[in-house]
PDB file of C-alpha atoms and ligand atoms in Angstrom:
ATOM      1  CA  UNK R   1     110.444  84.668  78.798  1.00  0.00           C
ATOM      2  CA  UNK R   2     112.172  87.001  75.906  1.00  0.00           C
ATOM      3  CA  UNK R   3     110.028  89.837  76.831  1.00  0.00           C
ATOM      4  CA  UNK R   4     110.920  89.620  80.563  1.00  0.00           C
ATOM      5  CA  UNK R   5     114.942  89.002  78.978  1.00  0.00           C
ATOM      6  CA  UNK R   6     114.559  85.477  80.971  1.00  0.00           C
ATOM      7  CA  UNK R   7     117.062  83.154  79.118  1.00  0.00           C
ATOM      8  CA  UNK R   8     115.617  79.726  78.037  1.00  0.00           C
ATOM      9  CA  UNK R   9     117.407  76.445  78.659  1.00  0.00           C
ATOM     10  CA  UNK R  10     116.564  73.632  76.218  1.00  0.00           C
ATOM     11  CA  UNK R  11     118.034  70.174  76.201  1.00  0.00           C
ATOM     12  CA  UNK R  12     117.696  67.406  74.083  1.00  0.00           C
ATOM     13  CA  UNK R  13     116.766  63.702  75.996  1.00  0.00           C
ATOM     14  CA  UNK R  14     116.015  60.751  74.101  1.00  0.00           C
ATOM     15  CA  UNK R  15     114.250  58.712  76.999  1.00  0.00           C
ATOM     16  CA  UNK R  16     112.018  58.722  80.793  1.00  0.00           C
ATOM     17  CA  UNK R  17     115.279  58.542  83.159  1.00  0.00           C
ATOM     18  CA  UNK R  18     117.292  61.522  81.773  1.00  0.00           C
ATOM     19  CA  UNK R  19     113.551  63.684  80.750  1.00  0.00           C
ATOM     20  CA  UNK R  20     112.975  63.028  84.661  1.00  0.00           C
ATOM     21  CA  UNK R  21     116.710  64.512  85.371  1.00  0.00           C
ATOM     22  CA  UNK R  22     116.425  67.480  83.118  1.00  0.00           C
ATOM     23  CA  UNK R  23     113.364  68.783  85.028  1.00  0.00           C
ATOM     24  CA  UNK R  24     114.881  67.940  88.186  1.00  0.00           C
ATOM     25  CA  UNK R  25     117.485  70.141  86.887  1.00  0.00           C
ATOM     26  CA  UNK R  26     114.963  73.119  86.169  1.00  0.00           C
ATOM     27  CA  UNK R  27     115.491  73.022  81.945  1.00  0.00           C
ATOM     28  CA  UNK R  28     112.750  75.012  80.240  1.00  0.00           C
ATOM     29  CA  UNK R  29     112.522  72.644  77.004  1.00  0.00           C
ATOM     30  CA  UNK R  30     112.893  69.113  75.946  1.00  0.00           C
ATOM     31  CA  UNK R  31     113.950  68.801  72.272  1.00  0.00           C
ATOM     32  CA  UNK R  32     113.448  64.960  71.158  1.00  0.00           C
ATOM     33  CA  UNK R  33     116.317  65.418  68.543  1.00  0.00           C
ATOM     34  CA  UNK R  34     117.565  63.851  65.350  1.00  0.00           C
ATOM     35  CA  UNK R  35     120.657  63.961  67.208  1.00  0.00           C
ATOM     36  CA  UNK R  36     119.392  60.502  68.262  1.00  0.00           C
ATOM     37  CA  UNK R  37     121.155  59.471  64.988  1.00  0.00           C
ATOM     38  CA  UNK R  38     124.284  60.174  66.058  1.00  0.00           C
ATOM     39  CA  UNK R  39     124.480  59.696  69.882  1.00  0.00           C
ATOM     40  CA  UNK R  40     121.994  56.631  69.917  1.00  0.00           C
ATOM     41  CA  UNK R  41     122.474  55.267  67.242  1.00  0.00           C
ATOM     42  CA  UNK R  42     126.219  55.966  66.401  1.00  0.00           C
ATOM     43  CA  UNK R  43     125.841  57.090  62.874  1.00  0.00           C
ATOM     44  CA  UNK R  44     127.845  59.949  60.999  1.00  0.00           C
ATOM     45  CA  UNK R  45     124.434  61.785  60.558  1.00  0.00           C
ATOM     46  CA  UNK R  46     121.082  62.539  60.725  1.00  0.00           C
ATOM     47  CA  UNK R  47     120.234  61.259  57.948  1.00  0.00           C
ATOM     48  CA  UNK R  48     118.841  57.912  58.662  1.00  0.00           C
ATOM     49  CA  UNK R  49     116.610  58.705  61.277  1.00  0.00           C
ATOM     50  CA  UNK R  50     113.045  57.483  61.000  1.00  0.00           C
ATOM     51  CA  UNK R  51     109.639  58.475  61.967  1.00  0.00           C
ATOM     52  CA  UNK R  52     109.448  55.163  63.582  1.00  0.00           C
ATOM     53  CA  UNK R  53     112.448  56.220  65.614  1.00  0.00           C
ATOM     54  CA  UNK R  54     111.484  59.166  66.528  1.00  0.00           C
ATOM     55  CA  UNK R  55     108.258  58.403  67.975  1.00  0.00           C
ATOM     56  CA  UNK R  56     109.640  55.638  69.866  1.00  0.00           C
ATOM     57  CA  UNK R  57     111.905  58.218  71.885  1.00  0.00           C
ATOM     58  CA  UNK R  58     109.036  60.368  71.551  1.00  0.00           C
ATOM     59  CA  UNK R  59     107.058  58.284  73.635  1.00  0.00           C
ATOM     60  CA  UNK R  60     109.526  57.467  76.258  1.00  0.00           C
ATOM     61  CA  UNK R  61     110.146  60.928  76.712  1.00  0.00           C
ATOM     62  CA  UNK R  62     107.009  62.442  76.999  1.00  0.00           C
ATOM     63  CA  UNK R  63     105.641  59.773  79.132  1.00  0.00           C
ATOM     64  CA  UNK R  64     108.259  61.384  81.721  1.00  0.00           C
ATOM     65  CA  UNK R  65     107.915  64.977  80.836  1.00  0.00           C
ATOM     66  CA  UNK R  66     105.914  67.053  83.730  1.00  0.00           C
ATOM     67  CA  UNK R  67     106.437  70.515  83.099  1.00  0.00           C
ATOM     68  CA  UNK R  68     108.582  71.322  80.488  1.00  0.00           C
ATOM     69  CA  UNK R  69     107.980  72.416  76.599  1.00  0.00           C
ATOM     70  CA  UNK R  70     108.291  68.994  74.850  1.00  0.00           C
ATOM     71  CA  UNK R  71     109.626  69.566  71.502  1.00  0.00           C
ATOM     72  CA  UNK R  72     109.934  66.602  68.612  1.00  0.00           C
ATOM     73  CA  UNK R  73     112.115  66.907  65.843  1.00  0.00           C
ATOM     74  CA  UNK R  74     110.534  65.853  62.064  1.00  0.00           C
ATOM     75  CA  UNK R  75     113.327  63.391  60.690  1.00  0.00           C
ATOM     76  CA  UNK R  76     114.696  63.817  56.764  1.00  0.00           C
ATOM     77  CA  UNK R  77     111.909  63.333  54.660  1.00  0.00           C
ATOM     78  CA  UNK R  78     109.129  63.368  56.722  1.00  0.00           C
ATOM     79  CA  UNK R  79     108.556  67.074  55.958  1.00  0.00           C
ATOM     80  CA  UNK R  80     108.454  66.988  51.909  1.00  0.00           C
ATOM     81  CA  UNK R  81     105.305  67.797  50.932  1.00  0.00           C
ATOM     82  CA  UNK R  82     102.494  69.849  53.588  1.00  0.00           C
ATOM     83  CA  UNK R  83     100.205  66.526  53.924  1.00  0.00           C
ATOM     84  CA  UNK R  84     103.329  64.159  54.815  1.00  0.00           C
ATOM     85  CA  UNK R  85     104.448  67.100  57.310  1.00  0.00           C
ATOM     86  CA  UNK R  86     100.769  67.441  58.744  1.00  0.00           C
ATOM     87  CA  UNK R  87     100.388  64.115  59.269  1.00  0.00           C
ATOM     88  CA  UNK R  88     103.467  63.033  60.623  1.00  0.00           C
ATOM     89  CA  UNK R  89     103.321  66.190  63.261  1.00  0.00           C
ATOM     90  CA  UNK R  90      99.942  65.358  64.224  1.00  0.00           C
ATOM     91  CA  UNK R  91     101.414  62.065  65.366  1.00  0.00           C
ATOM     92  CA  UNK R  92     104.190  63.509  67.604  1.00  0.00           C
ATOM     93  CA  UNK R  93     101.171  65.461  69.187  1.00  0.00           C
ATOM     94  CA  UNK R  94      99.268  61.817  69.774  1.00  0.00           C
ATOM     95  CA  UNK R  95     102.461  60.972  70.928  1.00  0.00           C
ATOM     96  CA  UNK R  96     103.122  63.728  73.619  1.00  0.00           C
ATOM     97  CA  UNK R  97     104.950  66.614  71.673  1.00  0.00           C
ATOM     98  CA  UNK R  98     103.808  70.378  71.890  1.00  0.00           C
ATOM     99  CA  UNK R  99     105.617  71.337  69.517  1.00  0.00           C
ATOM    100  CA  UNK R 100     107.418  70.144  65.772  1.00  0.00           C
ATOM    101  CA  UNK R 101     110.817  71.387  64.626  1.00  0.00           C
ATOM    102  CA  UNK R 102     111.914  71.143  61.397  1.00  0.00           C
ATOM    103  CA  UNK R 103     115.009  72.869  59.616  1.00  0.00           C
ATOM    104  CA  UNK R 104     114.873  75.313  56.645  1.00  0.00           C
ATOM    105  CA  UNK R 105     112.534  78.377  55.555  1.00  0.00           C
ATOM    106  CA  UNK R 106     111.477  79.131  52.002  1.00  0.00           C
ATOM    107  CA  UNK R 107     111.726  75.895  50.618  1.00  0.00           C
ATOM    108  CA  UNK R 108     109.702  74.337  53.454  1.00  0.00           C
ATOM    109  CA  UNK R 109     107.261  77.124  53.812  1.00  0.00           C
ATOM    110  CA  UNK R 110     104.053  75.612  52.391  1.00  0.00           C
ATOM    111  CA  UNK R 111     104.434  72.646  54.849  1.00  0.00           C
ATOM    112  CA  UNK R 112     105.113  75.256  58.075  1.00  0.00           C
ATOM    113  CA  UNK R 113     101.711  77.046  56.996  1.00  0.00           C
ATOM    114  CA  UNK R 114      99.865  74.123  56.595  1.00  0.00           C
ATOM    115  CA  UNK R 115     101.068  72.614  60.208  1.00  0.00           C
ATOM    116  CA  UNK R 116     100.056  75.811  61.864  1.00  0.00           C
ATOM    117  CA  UNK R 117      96.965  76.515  60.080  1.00  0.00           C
ATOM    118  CA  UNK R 118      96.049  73.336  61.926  1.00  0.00           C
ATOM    119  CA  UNK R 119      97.046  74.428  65.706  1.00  0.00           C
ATOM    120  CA  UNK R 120     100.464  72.630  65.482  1.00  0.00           C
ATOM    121  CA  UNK R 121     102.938  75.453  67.239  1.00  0.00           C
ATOM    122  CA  UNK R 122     106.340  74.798  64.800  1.00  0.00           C
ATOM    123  CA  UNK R 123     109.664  75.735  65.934  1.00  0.00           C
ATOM    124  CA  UNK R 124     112.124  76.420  63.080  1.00  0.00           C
ATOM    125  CA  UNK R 125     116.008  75.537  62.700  1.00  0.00           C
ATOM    126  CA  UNK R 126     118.370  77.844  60.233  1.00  0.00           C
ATOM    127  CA  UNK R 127     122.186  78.282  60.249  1.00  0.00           C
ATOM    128  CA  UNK R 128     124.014  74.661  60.164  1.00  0.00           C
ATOM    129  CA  UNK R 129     121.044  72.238  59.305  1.00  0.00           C
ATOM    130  CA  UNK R 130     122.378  68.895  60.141  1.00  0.00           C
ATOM    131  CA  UNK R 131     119.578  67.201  57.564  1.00  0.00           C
ATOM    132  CA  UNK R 132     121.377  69.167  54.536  1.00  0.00           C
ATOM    133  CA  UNK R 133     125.242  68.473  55.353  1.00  0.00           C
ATOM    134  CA  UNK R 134     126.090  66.753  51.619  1.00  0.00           C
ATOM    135  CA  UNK R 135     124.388  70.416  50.024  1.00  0.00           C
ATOM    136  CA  UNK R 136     126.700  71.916  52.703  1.00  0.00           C
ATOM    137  CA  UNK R 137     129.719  70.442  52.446  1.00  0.00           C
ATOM    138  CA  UNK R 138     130.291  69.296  55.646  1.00  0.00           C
ATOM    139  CA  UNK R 139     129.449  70.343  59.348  1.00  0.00           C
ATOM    140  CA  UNK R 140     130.497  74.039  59.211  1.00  0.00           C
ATOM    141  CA  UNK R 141     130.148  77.580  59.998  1.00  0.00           C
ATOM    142  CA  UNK R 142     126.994  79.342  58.725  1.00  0.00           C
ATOM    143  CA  UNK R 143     126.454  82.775  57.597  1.00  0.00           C
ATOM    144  CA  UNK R 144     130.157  84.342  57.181  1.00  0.00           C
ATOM    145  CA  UNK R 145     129.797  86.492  54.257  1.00  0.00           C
ATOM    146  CA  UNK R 146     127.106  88.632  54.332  1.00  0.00           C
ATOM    147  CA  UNK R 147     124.708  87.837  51.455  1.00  0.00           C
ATOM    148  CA  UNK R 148     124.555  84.508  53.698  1.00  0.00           C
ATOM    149  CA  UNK R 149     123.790  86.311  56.532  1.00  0.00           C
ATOM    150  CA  UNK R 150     121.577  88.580  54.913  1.00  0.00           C
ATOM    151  CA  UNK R 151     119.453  85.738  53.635  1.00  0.00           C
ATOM    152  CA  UNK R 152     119.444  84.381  57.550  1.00  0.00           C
ATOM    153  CA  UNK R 153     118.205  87.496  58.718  1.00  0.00           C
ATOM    154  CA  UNK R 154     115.370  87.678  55.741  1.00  0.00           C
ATOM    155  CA  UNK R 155     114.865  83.542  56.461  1.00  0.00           C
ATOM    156  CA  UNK R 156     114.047  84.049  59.936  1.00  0.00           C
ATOM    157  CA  UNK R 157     111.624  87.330  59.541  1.00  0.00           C
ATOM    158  CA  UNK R 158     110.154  84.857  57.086  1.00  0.00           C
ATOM    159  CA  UNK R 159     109.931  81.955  59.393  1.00  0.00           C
ATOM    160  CA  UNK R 160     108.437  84.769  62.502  1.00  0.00           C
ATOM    161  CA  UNK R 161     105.745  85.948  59.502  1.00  0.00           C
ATOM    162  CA  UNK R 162     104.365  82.465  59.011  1.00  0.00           C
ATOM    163  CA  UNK R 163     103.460  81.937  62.520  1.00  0.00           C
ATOM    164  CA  UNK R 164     106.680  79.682  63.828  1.00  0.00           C
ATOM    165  CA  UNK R 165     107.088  80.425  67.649  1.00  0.00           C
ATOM    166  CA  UNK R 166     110.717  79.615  67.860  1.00  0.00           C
ATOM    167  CA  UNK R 167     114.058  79.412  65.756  1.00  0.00           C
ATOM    168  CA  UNK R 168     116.784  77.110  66.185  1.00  0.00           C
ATOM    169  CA  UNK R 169     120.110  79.242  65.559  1.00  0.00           C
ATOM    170  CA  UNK R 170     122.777  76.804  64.842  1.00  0.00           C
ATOM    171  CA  UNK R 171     126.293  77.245  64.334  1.00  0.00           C
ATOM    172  CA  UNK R 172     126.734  80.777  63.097  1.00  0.00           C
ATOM    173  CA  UNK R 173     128.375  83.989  63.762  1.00  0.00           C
ATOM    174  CA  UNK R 174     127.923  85.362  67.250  1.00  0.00           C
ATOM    175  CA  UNK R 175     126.912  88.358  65.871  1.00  0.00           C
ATOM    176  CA  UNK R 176     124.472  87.485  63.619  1.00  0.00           C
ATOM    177  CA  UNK R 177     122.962  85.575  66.318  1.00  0.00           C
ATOM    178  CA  UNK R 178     122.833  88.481  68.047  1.00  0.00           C
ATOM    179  CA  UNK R 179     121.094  90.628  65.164  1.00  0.00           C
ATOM    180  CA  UNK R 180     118.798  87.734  64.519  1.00  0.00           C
ATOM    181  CA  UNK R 181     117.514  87.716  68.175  1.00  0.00           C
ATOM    182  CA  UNK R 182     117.177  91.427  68.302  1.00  0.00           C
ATOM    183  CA  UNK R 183     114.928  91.454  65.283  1.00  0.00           C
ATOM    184  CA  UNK R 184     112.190  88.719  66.049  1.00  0.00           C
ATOM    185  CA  UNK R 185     109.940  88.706  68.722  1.00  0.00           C
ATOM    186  CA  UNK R 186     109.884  84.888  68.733  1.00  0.00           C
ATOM    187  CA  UNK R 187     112.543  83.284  70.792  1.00  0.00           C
ATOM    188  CA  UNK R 188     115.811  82.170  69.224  1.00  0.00           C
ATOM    189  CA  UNK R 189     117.766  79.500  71.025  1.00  0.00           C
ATOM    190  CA  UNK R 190     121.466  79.347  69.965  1.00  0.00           C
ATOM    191  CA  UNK R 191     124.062  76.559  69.946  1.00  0.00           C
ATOM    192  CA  UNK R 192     127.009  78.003  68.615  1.00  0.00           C
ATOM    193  CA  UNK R 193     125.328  80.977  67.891  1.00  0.00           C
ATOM    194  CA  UNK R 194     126.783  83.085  70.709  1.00  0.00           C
ATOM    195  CA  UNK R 195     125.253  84.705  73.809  1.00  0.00           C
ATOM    196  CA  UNK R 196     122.803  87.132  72.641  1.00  0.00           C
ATOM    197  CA  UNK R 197     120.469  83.967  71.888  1.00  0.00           C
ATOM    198  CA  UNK R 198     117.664  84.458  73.883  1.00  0.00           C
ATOM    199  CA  UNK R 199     118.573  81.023  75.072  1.00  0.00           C
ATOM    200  CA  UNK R 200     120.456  77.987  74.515  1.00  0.00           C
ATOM    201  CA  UNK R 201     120.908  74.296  73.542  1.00  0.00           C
ATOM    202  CA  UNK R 202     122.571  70.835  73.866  1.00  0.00           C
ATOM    203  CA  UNK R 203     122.850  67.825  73.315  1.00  0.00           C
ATOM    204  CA  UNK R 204     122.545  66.358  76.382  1.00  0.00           C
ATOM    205  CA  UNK R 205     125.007  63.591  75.683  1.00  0.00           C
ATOM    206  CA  UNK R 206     127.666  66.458  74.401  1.00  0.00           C
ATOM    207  CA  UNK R 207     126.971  68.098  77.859  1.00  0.00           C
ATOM    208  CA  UNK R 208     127.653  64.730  79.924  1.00  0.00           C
ATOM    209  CA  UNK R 209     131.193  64.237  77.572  1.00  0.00           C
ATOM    210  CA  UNK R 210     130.100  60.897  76.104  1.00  0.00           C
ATOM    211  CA  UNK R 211     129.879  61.454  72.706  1.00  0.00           C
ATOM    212  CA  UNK R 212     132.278  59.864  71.140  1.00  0.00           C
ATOM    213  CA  UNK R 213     134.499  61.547  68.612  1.00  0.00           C
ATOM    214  CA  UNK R 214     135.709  65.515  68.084  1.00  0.00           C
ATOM    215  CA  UNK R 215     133.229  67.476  69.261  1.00  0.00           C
ATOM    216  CA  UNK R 216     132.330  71.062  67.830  1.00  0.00           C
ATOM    217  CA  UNK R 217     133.484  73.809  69.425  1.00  0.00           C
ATOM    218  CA  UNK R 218     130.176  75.121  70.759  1.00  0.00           C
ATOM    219  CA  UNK R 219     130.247  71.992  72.702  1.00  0.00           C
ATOM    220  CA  UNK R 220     131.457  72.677  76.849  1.00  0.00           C
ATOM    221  CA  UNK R 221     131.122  69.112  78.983  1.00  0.00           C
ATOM    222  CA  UNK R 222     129.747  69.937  82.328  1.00  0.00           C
ATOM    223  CA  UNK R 223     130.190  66.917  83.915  1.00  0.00           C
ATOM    224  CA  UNK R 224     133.763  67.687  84.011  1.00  0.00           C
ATOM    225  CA  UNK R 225     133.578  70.451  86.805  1.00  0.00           C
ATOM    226  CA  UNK R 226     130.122  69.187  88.266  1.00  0.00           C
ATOM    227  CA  UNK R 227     130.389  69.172  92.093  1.00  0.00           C
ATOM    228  CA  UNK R 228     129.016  66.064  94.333  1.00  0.00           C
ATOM    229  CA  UNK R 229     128.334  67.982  97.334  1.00  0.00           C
ATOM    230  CA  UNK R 230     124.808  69.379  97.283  1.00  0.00           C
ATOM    231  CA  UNK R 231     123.387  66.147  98.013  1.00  0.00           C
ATOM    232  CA  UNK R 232     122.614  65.669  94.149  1.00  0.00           C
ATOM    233  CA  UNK R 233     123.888  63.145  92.247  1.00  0.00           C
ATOM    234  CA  UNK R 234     126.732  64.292  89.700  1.00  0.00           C
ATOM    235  CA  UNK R 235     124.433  63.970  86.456  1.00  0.00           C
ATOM    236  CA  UNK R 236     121.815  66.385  87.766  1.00  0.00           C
ATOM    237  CA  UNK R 237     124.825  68.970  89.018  1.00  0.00           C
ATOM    238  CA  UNK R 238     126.373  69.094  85.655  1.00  0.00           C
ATOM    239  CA  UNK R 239     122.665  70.201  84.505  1.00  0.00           C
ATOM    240  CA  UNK R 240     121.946  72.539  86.897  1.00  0.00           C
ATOM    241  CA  UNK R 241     125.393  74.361  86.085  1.00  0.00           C
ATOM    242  CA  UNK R 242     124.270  74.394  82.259  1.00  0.00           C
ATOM    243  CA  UNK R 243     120.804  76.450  83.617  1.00  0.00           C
ATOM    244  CA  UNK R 244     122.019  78.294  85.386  1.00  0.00           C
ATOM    245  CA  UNK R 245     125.555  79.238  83.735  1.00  0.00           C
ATOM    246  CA  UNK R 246     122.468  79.869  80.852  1.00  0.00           C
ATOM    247  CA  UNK R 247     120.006  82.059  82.947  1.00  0.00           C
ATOM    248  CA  UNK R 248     122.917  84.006  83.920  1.00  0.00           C
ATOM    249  CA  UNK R 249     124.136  84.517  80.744  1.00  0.00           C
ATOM    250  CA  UNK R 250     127.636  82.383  81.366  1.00  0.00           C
ATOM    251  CA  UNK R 251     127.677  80.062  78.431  1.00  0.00           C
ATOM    252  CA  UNK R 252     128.646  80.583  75.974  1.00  0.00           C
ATOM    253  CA  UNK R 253     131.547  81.962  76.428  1.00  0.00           C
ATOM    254  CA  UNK R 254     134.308  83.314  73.466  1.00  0.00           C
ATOM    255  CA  UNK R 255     135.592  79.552  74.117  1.00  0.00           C
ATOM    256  CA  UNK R 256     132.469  78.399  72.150  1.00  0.00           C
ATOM    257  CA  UNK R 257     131.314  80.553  69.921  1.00  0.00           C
ATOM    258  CA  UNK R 258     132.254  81.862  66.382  1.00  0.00           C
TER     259      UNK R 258
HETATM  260  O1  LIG T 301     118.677  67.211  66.709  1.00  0.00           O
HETATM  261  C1  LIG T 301     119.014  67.987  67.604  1.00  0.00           C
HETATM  262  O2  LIG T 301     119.366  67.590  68.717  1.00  0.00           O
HETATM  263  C2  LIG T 301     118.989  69.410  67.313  1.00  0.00           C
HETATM  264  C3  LIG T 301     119.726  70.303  68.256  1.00  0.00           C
HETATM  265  C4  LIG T 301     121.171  70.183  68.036  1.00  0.00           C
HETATM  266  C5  LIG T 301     119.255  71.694  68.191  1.00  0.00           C
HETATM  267  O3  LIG T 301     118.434  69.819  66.349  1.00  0.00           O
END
């Protein structure tokens, strides 16, 4: 799809009903998140998220999925050393999952090589990574000055040499986002990380408007301008106008981006 400049649209769904809606709605990936933690779970982060849990959504999900790329995030911890991170991606693939993300470069590196060396496809995750928010101080902005940004740019050549087939941009300078993208082969999908992504995801609750709380800027609720009258009901709308508004290269717009 990034050599024909199609964008991709990635979603995150946590169980069978929604997974069925999001294909319905024509989404190119399924991303079994972390994000459960929050939006499923109700907790300030990440960070408690289990293998257990994951696999249970997992499960649910993939038992739904019929076309689309089914992605399964590795939870805190479960990535440490490379046998822990082989073994606990080998069981999202029993489970239904093409494909493992996990967040960070360098200091994850061995355990990336070792999960592809053994036909595991890996996507990656740099910028904001939600499993390191007490080193970073909080849920913010990525990549400002530029020896950050430099180190992005080397992290994700780095992540692209080791065999990853995708990187997770998150919250981050449109225009690194941009640079990023244009120097990689390998997909990047942004979320806050501006247009020039060469695609683009959600949370799916954040996209409905039902996460509770302030919401990051990158966020846009589609619900909230979803029309009723194509003979669709309202849920599948609002994800059809996130497609396409991505395909089209619509969101995001200045509104939600840095
Ligand atoms: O856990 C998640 O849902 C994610 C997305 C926000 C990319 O990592």
């Amino acid at each position: 799809m990034k050599s024909q400049a199609e964008k991709i649209a990635m979603l995150t769904s946590y169980d069978a009903s929604f997974t069925t809606r999001i294909e319905q709605a024509g989404a190119d990936v399924i991303l079994v998140g972390d994000s459960l933690g929050g939006v499923i779970h109700g907790q300030p982060t990440t960070l408690s998220v289990t293998m257990e849990d994951m696999l249970y959504h997992t499960r649910h999900v993939a038992h739904a999925r019929q076309q689309a790329l089914l992605i399964a995030d590795l939870p805190y911890h479960s990535y440490e050393t490379k046998q822990s991170a082989l073994e606990n991606s080998q069981r999202f693939v029993d489970t239904g999952a093409d494909m493992v993300k996990l967040e960070g470069a360098g200091s994850v590196a061995e355990s990336i090589e070792h999960i592809i060396q053994h036909g595991i496809p890996v996507c990656g995750h740099l910028g904001l990574l939600p499993q390191s928010v007490e080193e970073l101080g909080g849920y913010k902005v990525q990549g400002r000055e530029q020896a950050a940004a430099e180190k992005m740019i080397a992290d994700a050549k780095l992540l692209e040499s080791l065999g990853v087939d995708m990187i997770v941009l998150e919250c981050i300078p449109s225009e690194l986002g941009k640079t990023i993208s244009a120097s990689l082969s390998i997909p990047t999908i942004g979320i806050g990380a501006g247009l020039e992504c060469d695609g683009q995801v959600l949370v799916l609750y954040d996209l409905l408007g039902i996460t509770p709380g302030k919401l990051p800027k990158f966020v846009k609720n589609f619900l909230a301008t979803a029309s009723a009258d194509k003979g669709e009901n309202l849920i599948v709308n609002a994800i059809k106008d996130f497609v396409t508004a991505v395909k089209e290269k619509r969101f995001p717009t200045a509104a939600q981006s840095y």
